[in-house]
Short mmCIF file of C-alpha atoms in Angstrom, two decimals:
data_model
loop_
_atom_site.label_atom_id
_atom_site.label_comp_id
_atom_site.label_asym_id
_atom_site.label_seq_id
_atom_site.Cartn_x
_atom_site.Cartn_y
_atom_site.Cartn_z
CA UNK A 1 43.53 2.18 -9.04
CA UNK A 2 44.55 3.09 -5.60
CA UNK A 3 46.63 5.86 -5.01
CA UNK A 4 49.48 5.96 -2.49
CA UNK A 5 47.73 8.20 0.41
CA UNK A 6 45.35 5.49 0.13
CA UNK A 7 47.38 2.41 0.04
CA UNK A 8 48.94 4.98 3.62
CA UNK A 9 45.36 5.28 4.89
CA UNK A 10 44.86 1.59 4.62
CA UNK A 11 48.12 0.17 6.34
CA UNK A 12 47.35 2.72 9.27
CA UNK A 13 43.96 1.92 9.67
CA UNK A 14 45.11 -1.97 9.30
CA UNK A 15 47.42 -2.34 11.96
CA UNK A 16 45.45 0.08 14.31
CA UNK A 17 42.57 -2.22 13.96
CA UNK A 18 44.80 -5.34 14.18
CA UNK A 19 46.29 -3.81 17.53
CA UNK A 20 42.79 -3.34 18.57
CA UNK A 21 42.21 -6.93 18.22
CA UNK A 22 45.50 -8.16 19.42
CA UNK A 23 46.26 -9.89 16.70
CA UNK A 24 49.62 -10.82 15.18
CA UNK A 25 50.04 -10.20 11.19
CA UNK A 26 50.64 -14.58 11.13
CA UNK A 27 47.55 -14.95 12.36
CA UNK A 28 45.74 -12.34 10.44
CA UNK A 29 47.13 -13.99 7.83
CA UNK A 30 45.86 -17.69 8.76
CA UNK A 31 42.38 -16.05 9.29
CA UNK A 32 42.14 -14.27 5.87
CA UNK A 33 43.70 -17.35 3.48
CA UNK A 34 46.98 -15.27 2.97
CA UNK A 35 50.64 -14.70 3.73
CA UNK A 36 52.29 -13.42 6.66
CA UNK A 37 54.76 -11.27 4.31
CA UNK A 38 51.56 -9.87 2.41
CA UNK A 39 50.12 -8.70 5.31
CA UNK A 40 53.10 -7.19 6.23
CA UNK A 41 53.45 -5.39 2.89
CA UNK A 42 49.79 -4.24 3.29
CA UNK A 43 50.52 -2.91 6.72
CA UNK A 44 54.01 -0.79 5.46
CA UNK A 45 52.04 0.27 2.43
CA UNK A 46 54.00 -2.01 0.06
CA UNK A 47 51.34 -3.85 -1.38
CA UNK A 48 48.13 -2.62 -2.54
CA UNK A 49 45.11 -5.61 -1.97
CA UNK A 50 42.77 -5.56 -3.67
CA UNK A 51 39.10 -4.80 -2.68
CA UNK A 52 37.85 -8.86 -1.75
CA UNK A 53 41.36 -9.07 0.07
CA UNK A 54 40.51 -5.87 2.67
CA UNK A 55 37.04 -7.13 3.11
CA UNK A 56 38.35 -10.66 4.02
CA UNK A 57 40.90 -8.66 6.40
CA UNK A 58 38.43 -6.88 7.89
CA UNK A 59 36.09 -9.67 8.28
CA UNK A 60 39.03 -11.62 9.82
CA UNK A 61 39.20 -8.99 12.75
CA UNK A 62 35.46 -8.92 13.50
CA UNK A 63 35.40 -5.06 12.56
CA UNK A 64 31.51 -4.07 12.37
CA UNK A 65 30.63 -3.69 8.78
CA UNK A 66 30.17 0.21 9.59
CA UNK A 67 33.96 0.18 9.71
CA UNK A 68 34.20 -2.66 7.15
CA UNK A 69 32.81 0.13 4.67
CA UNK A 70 35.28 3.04 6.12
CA UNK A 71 38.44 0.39 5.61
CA UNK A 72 37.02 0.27 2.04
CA UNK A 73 36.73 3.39 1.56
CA UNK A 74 39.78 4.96 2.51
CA UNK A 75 41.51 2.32 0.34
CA UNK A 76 39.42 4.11 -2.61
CA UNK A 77 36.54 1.44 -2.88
CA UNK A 78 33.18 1.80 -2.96
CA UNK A 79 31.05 0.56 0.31
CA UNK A 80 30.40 -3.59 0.26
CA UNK A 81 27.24 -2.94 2.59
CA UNK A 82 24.21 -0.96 2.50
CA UNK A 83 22.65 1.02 4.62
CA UNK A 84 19.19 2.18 4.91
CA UNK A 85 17.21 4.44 7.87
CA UNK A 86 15.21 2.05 9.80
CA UNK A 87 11.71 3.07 8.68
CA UNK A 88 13.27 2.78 4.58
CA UNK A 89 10.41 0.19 3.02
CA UNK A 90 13.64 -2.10 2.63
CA UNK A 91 13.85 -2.67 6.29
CA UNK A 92 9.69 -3.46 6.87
CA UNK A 93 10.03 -6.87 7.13
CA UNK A 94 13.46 -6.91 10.06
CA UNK A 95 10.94 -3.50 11.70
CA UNK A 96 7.61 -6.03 11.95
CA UNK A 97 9.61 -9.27 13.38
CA UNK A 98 11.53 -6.97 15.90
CA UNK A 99 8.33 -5.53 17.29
CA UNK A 100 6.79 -9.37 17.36
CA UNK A 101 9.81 -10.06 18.95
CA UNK A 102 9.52 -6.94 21.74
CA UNK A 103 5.64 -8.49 22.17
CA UNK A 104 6.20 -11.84 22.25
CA UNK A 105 8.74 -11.44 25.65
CA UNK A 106 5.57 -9.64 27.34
CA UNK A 107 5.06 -9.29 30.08
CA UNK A 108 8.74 -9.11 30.59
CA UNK A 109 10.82 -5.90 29.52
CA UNK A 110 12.36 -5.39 26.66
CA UNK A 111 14.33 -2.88 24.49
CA UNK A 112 15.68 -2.74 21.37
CA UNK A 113 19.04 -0.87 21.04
CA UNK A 114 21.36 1.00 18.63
CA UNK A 115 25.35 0.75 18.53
CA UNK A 116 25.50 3.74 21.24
CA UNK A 117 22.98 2.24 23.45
CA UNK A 118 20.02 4.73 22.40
CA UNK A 119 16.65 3.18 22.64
CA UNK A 120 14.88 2.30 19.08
CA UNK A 121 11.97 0.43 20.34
CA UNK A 122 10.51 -1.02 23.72
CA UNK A 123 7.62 -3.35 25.32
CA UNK A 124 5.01 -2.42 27.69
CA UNK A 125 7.43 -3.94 30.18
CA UNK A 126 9.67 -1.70 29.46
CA UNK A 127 7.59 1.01 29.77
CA UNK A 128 6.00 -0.30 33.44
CA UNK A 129 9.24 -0.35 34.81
CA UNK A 130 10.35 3.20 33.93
CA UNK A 131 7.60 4.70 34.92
CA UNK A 132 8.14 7.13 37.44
CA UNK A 133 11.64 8.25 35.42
CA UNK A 134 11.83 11.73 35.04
CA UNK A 135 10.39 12.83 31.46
CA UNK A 136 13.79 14.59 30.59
CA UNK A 137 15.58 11.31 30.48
CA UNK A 138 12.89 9.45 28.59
CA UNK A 139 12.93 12.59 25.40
CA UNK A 140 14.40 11.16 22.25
CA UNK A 141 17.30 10.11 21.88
CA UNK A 142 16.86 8.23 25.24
CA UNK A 143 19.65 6.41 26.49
CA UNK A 144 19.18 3.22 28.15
CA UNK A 145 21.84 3.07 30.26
CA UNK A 146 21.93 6.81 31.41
CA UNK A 147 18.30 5.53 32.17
CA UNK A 148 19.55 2.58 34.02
CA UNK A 149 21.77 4.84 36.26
CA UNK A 150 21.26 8.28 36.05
CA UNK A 151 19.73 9.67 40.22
CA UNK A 152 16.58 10.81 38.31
CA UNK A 153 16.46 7.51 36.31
CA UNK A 154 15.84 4.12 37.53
CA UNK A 155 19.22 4.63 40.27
CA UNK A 156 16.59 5.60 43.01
CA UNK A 157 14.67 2.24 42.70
CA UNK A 158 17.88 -0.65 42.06
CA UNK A 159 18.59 -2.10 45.06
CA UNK A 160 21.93 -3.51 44.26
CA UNK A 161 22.87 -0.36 42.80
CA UNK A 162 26.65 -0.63 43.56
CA UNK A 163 26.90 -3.75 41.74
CA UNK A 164 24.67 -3.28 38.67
CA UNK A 165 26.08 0.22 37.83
CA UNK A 166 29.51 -1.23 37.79
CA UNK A 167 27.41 -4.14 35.88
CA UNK A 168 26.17 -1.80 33.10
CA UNK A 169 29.60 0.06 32.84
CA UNK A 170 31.39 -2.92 32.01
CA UNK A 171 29.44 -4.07 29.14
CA UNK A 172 29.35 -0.29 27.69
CA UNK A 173 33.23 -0.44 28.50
CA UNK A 174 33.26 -3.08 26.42
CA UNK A 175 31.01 -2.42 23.53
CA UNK A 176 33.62 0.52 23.15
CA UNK A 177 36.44 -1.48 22.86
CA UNK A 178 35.14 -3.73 20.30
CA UNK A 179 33.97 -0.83 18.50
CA UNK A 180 35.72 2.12 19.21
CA UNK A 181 33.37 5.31 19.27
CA UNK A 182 34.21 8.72 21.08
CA UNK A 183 30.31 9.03 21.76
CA UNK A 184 30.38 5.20 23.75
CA UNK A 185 33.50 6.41 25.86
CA UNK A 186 31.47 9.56 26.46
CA UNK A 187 29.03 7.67 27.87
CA UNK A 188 31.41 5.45 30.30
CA UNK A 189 32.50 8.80 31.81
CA UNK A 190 29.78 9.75 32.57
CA UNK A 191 28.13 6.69 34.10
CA UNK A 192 31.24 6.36 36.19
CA UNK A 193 30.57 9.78 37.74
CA UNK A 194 26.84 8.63 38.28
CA UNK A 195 27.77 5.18 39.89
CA UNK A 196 28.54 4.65 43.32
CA UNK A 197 32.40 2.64 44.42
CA UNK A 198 32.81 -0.12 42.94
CA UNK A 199 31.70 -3.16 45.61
CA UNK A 200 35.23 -5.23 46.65
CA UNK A 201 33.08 -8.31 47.56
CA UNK A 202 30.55 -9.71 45.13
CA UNK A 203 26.98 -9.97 46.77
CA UNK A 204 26.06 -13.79 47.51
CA UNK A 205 23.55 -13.49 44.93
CA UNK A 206 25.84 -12.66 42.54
CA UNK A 207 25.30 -15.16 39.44
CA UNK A 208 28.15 -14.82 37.62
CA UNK A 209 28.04 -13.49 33.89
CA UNK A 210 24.58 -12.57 35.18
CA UNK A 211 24.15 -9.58 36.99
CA UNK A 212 20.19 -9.57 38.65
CA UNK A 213 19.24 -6.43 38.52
CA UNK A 214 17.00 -5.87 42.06
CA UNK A 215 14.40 -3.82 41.38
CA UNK A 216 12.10 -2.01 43.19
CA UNK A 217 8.87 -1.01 41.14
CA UNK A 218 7.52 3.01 41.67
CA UNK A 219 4.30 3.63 42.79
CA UNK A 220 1.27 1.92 44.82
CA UNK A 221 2.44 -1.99 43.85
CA UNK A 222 6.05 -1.02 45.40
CA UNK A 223 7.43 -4.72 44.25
CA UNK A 224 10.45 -5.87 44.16
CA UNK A 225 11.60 -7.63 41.10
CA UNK A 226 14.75 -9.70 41.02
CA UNK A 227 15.51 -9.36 36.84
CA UNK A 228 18.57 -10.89 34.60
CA UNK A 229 19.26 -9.81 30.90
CA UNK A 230 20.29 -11.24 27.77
CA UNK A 231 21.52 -9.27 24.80
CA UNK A 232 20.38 -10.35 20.96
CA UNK A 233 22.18 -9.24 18.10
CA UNK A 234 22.01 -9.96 14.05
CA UNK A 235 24.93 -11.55 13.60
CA UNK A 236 24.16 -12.47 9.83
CA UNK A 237 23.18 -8.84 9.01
CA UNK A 238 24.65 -7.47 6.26
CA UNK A 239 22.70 -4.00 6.19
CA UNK A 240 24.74 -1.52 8.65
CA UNK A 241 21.62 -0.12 10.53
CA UNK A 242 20.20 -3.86 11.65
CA UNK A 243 24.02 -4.98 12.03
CA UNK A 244 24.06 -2.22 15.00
CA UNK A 245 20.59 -2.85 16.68
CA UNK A 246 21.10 -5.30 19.92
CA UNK A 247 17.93 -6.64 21.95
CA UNK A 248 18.58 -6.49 25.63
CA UNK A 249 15.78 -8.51 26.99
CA UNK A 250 14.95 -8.63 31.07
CA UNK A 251 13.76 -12.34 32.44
CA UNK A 252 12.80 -12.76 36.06
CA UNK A 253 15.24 -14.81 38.27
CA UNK A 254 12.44 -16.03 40.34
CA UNK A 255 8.83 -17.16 40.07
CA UNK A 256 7.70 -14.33 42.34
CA UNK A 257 9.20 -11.67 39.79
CA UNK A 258 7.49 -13.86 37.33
CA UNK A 259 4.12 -13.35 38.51
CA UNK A 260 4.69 -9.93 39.55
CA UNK A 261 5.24 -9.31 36.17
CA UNK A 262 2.18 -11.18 34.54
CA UNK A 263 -0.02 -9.70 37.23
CA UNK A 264 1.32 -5.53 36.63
CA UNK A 265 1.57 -5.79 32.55
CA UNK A 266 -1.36 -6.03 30.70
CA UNK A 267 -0.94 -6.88 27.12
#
């Protein structure tokens, strides 16, 4: 039975998430097979749905299932999805593909992510083009885009510094505004001290969605790599720690990068 203060906790945490998404009660309402007017007796704690009615809400705004769980729990429900530590036996299977995964992309860089950005796993490539990083940076939990921008990180080496920092902000930005997280908007502080102005004129390699990220390798080789990303995530995932792990792989933009790449990482 759910009490009032929950049936309170609810509507609040309803129409702050529905605000978040910028999304009217009708079409909530379209989205989750129901009413207009139940919504809007959920939302002024009239009505009290039931538990399959907030998870089709919440699945109707996109909220991550971390929050899916919260929303169900402050309506006094128990959590729809599990969640296990990533080296739980449950998880061996999702652990082996992801590191065939992080192999397979070799010799190209690659990461593999949680929901504040921290790394979980990485390639040789990864690990080539970090390499003269200061240790500090790279100490557990490492943060791959205080890596990316940080003066004793990678900053020192990106040629087109101006526009990937901005590049990298924007996506964090964003990741915190699709899931809200003091920690993520933290982190955008901070990398907007780090970065330099924001360019007014795009560069004329500018691609875009795709930002290259112009890299100049640390020690003897000194190359320059031209790189663009993509990022991976389990969309199907109903366990909350693989729902939150994104794969942010590197490709080259150009052949030369290409065999760069092949010719520096051995694997």
């Amino acid at each position: 039975m759910i009490t009032e203060s929950a049936s309170g906790g609810l509507a609040a945490a309803l129409r702050t998430w529905r605000s978040r998404r910028r999304v009217s009660q009708l079409e909530l309402a379209v989205r989750a097979g129901t009413t207009q007017r139940h919504v809007s007796f959920i939302e002024s704690g009239r009505s009290l749905p039931g538990r399959a009615m907030i998870i089709r809400l919440a699945e109707s705004l996109e909220m991550p299932i971390r929050e899916r769980n919260e929303l169900l729990l402050t309506a006094g429900f128990a959590p729809a999805y599990p969640q296990h530590d990533l080296d739980d036996p449950h998880l061996a299977p999702i652990r082996t593909a992801l590191e065939r995964v992080l192999h397979g992309h070799l010799p190209y860089p690659a990461v593999i992510v949680d929901r504040h950005g921290d790394l979980v796993s990485a390639n040789a490539g990864f690990h080539l083009i970090t390499r003269g990083v200061d240790p500090q940076l790279l100490t557990p939990p490492v943060s791959v885009p205080r890596v990316l921008l940080h003066p004793r990180g990678l900053a020192p080496c990106i040629v087109n510094l101006d526009e990937w920092a901005w590049h990298v902000i924007d996506s964090v930005r964003a990741e915190s505004v699709r899931n809200p997280s003091d920690r993520l908007q933290r982190l955008v502080e901070e990398l907007v001290d780090l970065a330099p102005p924001r360019p007014r004129q795009l560069s004329p390699h500018h691609l875009g969605f795709a930002v290259p990220l112009h890299l100049r390798t640390s020690g003897p080789e000194n190359r320059e790599l031209r790189l663009i990303t993509t990022l991976t995530h389990f969309g199907t995932a109903t366990d909350v720690t693989i729902a939150e792990l994104r794969l942010e792989a590197f490709l080259p933009a150009d052949e030369s990068t290409s065999a760069a790449l092949a010719e520096l990482v051995r694997w």
